[in-house]
mmCIF file of C-alpha atoms in Angstrom:
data_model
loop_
_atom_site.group_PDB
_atom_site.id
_atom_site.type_symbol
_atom_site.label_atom_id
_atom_site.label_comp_id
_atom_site.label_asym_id
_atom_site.label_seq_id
_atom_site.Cartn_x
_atom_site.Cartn_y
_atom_site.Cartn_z
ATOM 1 C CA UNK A 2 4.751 -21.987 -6.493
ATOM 2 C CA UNK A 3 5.131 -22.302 -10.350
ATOM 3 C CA UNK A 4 2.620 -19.944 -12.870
ATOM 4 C CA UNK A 5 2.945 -19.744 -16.776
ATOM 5 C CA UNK A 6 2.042 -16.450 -17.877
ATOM 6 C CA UNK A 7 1.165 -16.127 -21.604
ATOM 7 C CA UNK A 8 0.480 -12.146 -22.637
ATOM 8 C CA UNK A 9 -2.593 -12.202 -24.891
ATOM 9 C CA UNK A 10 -2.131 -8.377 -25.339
ATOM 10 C CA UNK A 11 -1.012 -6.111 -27.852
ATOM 11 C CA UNK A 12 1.121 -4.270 -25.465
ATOM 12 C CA UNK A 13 4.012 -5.692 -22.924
ATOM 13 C CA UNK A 14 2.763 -6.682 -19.562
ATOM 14 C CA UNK A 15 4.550 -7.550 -15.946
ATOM 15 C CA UNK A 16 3.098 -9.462 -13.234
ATOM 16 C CA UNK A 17 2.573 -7.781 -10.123
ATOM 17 C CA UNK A 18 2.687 -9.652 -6.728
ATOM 18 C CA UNK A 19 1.497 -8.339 -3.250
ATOM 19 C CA UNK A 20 2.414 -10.046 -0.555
ATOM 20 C CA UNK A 21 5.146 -12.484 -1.016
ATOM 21 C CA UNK A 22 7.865 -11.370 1.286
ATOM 22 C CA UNK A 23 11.798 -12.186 0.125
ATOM 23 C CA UNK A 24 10.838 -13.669 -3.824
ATOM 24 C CA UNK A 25 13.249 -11.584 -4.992
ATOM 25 C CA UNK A 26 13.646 -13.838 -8.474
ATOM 26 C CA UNK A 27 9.908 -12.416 -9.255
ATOM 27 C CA UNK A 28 11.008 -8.701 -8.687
ATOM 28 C CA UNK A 29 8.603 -7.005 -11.766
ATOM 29 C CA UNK A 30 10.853 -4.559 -13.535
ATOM 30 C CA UNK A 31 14.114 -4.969 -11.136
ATOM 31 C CA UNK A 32 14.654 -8.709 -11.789
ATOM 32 C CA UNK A 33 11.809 -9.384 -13.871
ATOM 33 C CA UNK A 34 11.225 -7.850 -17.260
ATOM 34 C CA UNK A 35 7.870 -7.436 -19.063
ATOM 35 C CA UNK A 36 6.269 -10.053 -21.164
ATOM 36 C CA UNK A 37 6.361 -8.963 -24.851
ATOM 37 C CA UNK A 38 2.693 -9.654 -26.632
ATOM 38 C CA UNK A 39 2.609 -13.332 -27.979
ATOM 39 C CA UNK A 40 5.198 -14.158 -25.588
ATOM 40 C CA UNK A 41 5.172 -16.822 -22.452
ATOM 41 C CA UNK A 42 6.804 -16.493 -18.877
ATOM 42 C CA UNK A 43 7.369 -18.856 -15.825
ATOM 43 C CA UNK A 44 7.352 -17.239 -12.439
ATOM 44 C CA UNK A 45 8.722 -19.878 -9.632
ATOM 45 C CA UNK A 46 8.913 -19.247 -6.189
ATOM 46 C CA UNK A 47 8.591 -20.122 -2.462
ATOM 47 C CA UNK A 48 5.833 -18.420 -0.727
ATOM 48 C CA UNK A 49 7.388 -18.017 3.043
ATOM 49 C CA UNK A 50 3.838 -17.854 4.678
ATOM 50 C CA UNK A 51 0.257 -18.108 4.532
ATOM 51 C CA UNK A 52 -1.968 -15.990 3.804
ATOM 52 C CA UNK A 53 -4.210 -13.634 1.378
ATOM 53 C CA UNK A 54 -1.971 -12.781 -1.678
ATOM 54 C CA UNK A 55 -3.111 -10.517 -4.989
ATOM 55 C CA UNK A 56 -1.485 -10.999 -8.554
ATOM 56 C CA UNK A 57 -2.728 -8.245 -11.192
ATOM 57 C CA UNK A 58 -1.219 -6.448 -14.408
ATOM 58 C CA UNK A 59 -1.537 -3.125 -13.846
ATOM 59 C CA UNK A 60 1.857 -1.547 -13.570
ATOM 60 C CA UNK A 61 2.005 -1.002 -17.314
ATOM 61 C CA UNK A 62 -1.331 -0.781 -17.509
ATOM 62 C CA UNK A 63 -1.981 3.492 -17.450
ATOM 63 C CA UNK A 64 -3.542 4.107 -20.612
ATOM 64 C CA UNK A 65 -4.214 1.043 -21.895
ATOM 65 C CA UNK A 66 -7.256 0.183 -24.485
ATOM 66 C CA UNK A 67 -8.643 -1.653 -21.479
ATOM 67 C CA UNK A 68 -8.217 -2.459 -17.840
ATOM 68 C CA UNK A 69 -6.638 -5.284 -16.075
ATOM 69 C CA UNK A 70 -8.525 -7.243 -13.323
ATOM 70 C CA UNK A 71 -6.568 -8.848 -10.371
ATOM 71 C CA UNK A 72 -6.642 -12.249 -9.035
ATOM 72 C CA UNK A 73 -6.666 -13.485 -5.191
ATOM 73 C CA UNK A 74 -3.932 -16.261 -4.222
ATOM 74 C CA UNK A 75 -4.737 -17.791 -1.202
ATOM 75 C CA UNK A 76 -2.369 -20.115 0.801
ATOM 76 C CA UNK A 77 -3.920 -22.000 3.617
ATOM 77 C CA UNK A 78 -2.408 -22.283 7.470
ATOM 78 C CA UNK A 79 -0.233 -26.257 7.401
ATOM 79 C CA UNK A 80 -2.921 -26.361 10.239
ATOM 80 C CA UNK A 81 -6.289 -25.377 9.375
ATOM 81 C CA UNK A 82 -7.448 -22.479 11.900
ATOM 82 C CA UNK A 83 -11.248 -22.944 13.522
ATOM 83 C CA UNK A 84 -14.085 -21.882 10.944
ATOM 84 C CA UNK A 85 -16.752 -23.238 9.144
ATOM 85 C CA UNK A 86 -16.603 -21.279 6.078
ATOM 86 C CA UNK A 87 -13.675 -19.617 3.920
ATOM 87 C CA UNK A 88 -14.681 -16.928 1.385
ATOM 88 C CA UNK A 89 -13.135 -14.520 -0.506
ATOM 89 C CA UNK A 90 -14.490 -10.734 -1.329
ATOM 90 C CA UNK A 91 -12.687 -9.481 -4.102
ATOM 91 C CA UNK A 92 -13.707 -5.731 -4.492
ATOM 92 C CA UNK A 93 -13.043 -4.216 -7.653
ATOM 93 C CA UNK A 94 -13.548 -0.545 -9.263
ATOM 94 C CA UNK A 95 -14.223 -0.088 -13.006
ATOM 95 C CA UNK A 96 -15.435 2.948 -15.337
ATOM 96 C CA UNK A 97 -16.996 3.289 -18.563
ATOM 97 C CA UNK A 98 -16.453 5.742 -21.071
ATOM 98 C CA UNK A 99 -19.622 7.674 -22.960
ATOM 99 C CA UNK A 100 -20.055 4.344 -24.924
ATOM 100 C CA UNK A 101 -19.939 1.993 -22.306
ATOM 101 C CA UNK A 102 -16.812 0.406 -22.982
ATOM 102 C CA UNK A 103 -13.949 -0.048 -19.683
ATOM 103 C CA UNK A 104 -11.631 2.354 -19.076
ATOM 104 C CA UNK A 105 -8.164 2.247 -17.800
ATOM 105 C CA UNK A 106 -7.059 4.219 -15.386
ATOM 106 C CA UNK A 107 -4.293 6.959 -15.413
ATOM 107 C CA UNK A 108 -3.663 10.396 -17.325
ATOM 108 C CA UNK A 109 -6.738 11.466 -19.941
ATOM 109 C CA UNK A 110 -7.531 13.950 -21.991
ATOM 110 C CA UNK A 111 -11.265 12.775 -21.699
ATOM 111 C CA UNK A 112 -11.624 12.432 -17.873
ATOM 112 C CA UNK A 113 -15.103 14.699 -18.252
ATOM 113 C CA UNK A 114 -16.534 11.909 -20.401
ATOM 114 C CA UNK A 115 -15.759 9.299 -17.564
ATOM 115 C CA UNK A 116 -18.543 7.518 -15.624
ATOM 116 C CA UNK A 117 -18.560 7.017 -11.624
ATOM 117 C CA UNK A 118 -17.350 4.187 -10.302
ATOM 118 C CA UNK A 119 -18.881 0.317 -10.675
ATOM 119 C CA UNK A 120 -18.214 -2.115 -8.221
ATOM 120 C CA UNK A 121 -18.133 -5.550 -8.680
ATOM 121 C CA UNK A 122 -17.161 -8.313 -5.622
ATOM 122 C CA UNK A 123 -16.122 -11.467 -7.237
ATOM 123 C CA UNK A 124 -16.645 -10.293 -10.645
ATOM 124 C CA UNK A 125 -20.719 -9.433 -9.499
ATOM 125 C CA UNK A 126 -22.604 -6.760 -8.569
ATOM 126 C CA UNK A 127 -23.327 -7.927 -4.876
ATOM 127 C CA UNK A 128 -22.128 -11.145 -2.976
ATOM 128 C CA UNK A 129 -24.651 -13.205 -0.504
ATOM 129 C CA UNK A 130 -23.761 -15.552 2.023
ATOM 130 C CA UNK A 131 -26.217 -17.768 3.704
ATOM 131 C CA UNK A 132 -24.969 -18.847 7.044
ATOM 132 C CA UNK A 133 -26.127 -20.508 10.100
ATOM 133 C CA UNK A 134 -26.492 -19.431 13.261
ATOM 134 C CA UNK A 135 -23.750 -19.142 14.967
ATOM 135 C CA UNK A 136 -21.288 -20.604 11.780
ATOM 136 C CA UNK A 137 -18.211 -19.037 12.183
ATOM 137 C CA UNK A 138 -16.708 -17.248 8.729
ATOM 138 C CA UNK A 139 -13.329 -16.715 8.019
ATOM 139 C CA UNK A 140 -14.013 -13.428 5.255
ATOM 140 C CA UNK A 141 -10.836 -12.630 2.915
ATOM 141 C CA UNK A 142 -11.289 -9.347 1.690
ATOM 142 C CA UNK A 143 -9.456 -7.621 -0.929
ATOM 143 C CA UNK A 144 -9.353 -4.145 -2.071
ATOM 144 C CA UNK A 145 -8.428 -4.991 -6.022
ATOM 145 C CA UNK A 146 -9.467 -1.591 -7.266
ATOM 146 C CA UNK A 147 -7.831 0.575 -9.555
ATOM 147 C CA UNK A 148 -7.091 3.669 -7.490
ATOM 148 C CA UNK A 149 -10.101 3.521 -5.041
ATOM 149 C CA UNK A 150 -9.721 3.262 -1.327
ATOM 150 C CA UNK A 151 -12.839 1.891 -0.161
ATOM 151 C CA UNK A 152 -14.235 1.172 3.804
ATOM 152 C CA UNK A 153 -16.956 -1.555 4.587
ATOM 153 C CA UNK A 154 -19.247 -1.295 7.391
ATOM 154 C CA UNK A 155 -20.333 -4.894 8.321
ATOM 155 C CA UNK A 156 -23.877 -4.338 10.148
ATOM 156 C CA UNK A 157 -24.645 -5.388 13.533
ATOM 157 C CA UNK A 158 -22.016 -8.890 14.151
ATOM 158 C CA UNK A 159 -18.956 -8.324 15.431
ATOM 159 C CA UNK A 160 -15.935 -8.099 12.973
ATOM 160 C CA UNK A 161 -12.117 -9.394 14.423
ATOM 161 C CA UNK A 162 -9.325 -8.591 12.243
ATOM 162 C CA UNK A 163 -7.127 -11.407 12.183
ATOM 163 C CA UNK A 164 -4.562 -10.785 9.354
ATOM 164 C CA UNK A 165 -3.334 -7.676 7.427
ATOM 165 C CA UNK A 166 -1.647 -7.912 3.604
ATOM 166 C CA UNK A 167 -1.174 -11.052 4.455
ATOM 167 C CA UNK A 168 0.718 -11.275 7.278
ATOM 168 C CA UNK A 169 -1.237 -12.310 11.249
ATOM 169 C CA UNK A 170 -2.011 -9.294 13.224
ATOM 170 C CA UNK A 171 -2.469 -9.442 16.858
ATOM 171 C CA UNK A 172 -6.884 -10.100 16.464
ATOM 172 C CA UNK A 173 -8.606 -7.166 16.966
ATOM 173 C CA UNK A 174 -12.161 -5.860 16.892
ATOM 174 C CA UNK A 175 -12.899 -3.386 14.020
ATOM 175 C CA UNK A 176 -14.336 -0.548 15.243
ATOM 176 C CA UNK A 177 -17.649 -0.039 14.560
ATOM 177 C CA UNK A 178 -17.218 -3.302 12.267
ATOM 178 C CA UNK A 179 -15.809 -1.138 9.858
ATOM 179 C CA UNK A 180 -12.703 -2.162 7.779
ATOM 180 C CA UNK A 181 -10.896 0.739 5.810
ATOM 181 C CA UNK A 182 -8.953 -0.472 2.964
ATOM 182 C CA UNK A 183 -6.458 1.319 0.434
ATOM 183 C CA UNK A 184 -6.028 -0.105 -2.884
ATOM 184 C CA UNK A 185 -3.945 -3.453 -2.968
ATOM 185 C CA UNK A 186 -4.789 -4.013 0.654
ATOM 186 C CA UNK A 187 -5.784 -7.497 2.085
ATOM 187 C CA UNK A 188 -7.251 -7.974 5.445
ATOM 188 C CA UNK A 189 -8.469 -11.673 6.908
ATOM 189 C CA UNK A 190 -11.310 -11.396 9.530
ATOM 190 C CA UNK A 191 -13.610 -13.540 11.640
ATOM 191 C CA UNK A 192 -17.339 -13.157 12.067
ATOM 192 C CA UNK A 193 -19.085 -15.214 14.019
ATOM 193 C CA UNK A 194 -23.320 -15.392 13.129
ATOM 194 C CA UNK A 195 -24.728 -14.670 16.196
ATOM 195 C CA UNK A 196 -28.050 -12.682 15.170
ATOM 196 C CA UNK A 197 -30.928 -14.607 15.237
ATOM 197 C CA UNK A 198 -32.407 -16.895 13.050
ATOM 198 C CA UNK A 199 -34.198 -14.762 10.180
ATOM 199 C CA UNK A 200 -31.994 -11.795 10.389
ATOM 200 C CA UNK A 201 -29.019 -10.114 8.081
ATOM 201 C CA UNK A 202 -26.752 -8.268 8.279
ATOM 202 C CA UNK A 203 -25.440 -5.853 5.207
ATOM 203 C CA UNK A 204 -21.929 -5.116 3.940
ATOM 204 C CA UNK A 205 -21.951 -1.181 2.688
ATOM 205 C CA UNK A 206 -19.041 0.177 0.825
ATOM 206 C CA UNK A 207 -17.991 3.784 1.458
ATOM 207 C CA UNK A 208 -15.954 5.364 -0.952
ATOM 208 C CA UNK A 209 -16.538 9.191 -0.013
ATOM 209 C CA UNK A 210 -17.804 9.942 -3.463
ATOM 210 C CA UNK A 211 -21.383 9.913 -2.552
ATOM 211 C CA UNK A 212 -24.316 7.419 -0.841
ATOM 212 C CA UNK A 213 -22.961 4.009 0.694
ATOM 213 C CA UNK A 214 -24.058 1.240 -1.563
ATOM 214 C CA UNK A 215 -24.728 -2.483 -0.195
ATOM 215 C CA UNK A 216 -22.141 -4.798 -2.117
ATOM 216 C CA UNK A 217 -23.047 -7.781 -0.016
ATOM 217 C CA UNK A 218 -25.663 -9.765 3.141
ATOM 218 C CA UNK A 219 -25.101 -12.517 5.639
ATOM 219 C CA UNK A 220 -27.690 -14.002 5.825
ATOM 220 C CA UNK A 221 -28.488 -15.959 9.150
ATOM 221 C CA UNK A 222 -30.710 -18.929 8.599
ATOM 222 C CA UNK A 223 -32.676 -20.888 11.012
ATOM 223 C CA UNK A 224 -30.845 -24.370 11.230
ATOM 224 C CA UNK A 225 -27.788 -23.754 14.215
ATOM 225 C CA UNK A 226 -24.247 -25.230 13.283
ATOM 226 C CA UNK A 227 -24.145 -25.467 16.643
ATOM 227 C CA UNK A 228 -25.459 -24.171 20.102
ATOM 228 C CA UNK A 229 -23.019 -21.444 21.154
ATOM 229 C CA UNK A 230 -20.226 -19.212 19.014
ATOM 230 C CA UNK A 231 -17.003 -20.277 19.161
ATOM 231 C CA UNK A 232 -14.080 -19.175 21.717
ATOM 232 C CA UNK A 233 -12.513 -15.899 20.737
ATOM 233 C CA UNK A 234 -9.892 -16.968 17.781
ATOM 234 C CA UNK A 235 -6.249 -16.913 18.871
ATOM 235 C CA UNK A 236 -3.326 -15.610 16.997
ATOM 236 C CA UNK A 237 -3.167 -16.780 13.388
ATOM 237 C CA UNK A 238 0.952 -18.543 13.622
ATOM 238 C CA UNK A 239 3.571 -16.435 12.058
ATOM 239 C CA UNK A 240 6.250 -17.716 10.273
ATOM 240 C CA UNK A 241 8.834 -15.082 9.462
ATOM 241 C CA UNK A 242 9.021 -11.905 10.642
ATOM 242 C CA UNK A 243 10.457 -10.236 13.913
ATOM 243 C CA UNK A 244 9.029 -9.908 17.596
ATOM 244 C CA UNK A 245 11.119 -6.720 17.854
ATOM 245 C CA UNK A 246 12.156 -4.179 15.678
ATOM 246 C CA UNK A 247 16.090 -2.116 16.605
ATOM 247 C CA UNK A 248 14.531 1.247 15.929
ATOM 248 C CA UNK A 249 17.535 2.656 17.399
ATOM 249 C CA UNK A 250 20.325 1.480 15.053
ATOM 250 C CA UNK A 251 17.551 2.215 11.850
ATOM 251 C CA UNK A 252 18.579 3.691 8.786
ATOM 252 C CA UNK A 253 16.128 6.526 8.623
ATOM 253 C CA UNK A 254 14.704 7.609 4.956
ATOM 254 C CA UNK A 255 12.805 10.783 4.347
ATOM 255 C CA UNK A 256 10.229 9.396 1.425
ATOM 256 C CA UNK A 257 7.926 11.940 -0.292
ATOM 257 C CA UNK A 258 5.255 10.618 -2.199
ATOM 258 C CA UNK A 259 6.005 13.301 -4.976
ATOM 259 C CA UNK A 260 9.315 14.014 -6.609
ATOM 260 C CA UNK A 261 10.383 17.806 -4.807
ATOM 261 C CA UNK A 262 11.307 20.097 -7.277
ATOM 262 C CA UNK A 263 14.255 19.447 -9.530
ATOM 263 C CA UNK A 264 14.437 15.710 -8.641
ATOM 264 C CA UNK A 265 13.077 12.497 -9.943
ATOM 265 C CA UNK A 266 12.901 10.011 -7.149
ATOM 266 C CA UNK A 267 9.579 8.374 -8.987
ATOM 267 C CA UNK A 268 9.072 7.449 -12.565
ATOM 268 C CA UNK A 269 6.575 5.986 -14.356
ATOM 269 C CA UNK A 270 6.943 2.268 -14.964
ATOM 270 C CA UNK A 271 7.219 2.219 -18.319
ATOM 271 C CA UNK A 272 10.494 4.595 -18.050
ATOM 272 C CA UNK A 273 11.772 2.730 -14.869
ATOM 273 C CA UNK A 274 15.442 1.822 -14.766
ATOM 274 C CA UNK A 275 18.070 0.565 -12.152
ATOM 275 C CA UNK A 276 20.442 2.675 -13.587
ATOM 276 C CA UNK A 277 18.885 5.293 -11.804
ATOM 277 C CA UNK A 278 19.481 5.571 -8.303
ATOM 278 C CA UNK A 279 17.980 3.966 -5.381
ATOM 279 C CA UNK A 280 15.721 6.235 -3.273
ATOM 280 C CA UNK A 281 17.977 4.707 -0.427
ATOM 281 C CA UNK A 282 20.847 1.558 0.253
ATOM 282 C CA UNK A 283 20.916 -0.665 3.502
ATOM 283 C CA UNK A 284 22.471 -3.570 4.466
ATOM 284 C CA UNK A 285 20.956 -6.782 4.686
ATOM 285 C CA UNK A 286 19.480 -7.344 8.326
ATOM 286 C CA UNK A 287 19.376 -3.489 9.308
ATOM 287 C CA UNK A 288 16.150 -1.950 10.295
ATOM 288 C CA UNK A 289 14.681 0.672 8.194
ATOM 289 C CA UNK A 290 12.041 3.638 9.242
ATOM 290 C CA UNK A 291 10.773 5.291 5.930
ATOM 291 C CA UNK A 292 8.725 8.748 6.816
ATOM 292 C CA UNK A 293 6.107 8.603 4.099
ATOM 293 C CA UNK A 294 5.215 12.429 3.321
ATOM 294 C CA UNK A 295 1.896 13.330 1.089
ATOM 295 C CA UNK A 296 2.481 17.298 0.970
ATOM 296 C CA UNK A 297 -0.364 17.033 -1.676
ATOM 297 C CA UNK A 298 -3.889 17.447 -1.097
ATOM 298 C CA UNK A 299 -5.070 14.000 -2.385
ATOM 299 C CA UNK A 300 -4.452 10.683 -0.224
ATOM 300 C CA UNK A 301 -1.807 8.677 -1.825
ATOM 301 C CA UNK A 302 -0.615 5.302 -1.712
ATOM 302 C CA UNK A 303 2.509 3.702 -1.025
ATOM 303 C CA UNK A 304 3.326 -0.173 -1.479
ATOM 304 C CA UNK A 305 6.506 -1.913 -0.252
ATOM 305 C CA UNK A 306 7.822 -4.642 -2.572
ATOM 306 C CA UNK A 307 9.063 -7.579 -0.790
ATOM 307 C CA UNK A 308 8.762 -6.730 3.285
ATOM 308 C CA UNK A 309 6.673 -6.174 5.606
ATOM 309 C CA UNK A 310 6.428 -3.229 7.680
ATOM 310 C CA UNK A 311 5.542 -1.398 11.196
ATOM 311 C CA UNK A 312 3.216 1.360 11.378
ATOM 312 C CA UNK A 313 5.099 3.334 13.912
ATOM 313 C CA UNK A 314 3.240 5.378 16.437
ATOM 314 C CA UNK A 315 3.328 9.155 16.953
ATOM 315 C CA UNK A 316 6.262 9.388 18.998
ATOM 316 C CA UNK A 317 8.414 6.557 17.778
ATOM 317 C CA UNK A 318 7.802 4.383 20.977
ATOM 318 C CA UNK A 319 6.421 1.585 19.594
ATOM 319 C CA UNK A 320 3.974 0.133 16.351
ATOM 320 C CA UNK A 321 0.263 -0.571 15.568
ATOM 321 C CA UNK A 322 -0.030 -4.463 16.166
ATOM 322 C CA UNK A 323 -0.266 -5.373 12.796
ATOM 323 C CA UNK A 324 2.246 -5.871 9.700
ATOM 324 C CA UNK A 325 1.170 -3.543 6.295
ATOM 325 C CA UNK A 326 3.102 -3.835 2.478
ATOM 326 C CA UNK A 327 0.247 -1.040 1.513
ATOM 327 C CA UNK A 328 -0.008 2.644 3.273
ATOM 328 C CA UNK A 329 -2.591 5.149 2.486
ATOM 329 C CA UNK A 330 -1.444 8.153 3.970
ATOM 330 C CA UNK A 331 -3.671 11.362 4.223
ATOM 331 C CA UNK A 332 -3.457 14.718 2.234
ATOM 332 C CA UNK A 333 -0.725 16.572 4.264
ATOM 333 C CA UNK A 334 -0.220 13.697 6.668
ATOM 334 C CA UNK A 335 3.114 11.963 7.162
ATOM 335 C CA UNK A 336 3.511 8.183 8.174
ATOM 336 C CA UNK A 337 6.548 6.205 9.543
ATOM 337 C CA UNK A 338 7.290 2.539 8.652
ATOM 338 C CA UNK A 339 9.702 0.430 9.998
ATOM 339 C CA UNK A 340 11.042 -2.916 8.636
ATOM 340 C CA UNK A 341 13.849 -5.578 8.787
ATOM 341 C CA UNK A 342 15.479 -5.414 4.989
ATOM 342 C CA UNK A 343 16.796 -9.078 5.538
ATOM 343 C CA UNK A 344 16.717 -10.041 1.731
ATOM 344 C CA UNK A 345 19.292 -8.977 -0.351
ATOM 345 C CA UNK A 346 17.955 -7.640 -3.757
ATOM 346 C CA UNK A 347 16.555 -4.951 -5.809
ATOM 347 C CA UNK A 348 12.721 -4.170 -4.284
ATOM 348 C CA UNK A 349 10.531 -1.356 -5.897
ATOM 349 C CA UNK A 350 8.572 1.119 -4.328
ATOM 350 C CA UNK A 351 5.056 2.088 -5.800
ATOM 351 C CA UNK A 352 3.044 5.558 -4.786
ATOM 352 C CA UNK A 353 -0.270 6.956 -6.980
ATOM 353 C CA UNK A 354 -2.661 9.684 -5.507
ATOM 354 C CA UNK A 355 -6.591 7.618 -4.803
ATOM 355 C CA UNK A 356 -8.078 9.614 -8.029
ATOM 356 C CA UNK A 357 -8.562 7.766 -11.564
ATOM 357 C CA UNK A 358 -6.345 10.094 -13.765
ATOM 358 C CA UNK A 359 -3.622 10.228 -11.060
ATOM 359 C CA UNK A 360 -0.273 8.022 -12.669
ATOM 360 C CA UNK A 361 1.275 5.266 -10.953
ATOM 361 C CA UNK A 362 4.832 5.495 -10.182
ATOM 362 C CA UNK A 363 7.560 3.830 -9.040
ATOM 363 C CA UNK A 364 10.975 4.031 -7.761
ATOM 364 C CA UNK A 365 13.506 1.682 -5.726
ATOM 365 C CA UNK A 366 16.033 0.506 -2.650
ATOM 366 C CA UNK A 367 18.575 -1.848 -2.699
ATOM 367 C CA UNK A 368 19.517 -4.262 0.486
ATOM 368 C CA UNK A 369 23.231 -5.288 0.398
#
């Protein structure tokens, strides 16, 4: 994939890719530096699989004049998978100050003055579908807010969850049809229309800061695309990642999501430098387990530059069935990761706590 980036700002910018496993050449801040104002860039690359991607310009964005929206980058299956429709939900948080003007996110001195969150899905207030019965949709959703994780409830149709940050995931039903993103996260699902003719069904997004709000309806109408719903979708194909994982033979990382006292394992990306040391080393084709600690008593976020990673269950005997680049990981809570480092390079590591003044930060691990 070639893009030519041209920063219209008065301050430097970096793009920021999730999803694209092994593009080391498009590294922001280890192998790529920002984009001076005025000045143009040229990010090539091979994309390795399908899948839902996210581009945005937020890493030096804390404290800027004004906030950066994200973009979806969607790369379709070499063979097209069975559904009807395609759509994207882009999901995106912004906040106005007492004069109605955006606000980035990150420290302030006037978070008081701050307005509650506006959604937007697809750069509007509310998305509608109009499907027919029994259509089958293929819905890309993205979480592109700022620092909100967010859960949908789809109403009353069963939801299967066919892909996660952009890698296939063994298709399961969402519980509940309820999908519970962090921000940066991507997650592919089916729905087939089955209600009847006539009906809806409503897309509410929680973001336990007060009432659910309805960002979006399928609606059913009465002409059939056909006279039964599809088979029960198989296994999206995956292209590059590993049946097993050597959990035994891991390097094993202790990774808190704050820097302890008298350390700096995180920075802020504006200060971020290879000269300082790697939060850990491997060699190329080892398996690593990261244990992802939030001591705090906000939910924080951690995203994985450049791999994809295992979820590992409780007792380290096995993994959720899906792959994740984005964690959220619960106040106190810690969670374990485990991935194949197979590309040799310099990969960051992002963590910021899900509240609009918290900073993002960033440190980093080299494969050898």
């Amino acid at each position: 994939m070639d893009a030519v980036v041209t920063n219209g700002l008065t301050t430097p910018l970096v793009l920021n890719w999730r999803g694209p496993d092994g593009a080391a050449a498009i590294e922001p801040l280890t192998a790529r530096s920002s984009i001076s104002p005025g000045r143009t860039d040229r990010y090539a690359f091979p994309l390795r699989q399908a899948g839902t991607f996210m581009c945005d310009a937020r890493l030096l964005g804390d404290g800027m004049t004004r906030p950066s929206p994200a973009q979806a980058l969607i790369v379709e299956e070499r063979e097209p998978i069975e559904a009807d429709r395609d759509e994207v939900m882009l999901i995106e948080d912004w906040r106005l100050d007492a004069e109605g003007r955006p606000v980035a996110p990150g420290p302030t001195e006037n978070e008081k003055k701050i307005g509650p969150p506006l959604y937007l899905v697809n750069g509007k207030p509310s998305l509608d579908l109009n499907l027919h019965v029994n259509e089958r949709l293929r819905l890309r959703v993205i979480n592109a807010c700022q620092r909100n994780a967010i859960a949908l409830a789809i109403q009353n149709l069963d939801v299967r969850i066919m892909a996660i940050d952009s890698q296939p995931a063994e298709p399961f039903l969402a519980r509940n049809g309820r999908l519970v993103l962090a921000p940066g996260t991507r997650i592919d699902a089916i729905i087939d229309a089955t209600l009847p003719a006539g009906t809806a069904s409503a897309i509410t997004l929680h973001d336990g800061g007060g009432n659910p709000r309805q960002i979006a309806l399928l609606k059913v109408s009465d002409r059939p695309a056909r006279s039964a719903p599809l088979p029960t979708p198989t296994a999206l194909p995956s292209a590059n990642l590993p049946a097993q994982l050597d959990l035994r033979n891991a390097l094993r990382t202790d990774m808190p999501l704050i820097s302890p006292a008298g350390t700096s394992s995180w920075d802020r990306p504006a200060l971020f430098s290879t000269r300082r040391a790697p939060a850990f080393r491997i060699k190329r084709g080892r398996t690593a387990v990261l244990a992802l600690k939030n001591t705090t008593t906000t939910p924080r976020v951690f995203h994985l530059h450049g791999h994809h990673a295992r979820l590992l269950d409780r007792l380290d005997d096995g993994w959720k069935p899906f792959w994740l680049d984005t964690v959220l990981v619960d106040a106190g809570q810690t969670q374990r990761i485990a991935f194949v480092a197979d590309i040799a390079g310099a990969w960051l590591i992002e963590t910021m706590a899900v509240e609009w003044s918290a900073p993002r930060q960033v440190g980093w691990f080299a494969v050898e």
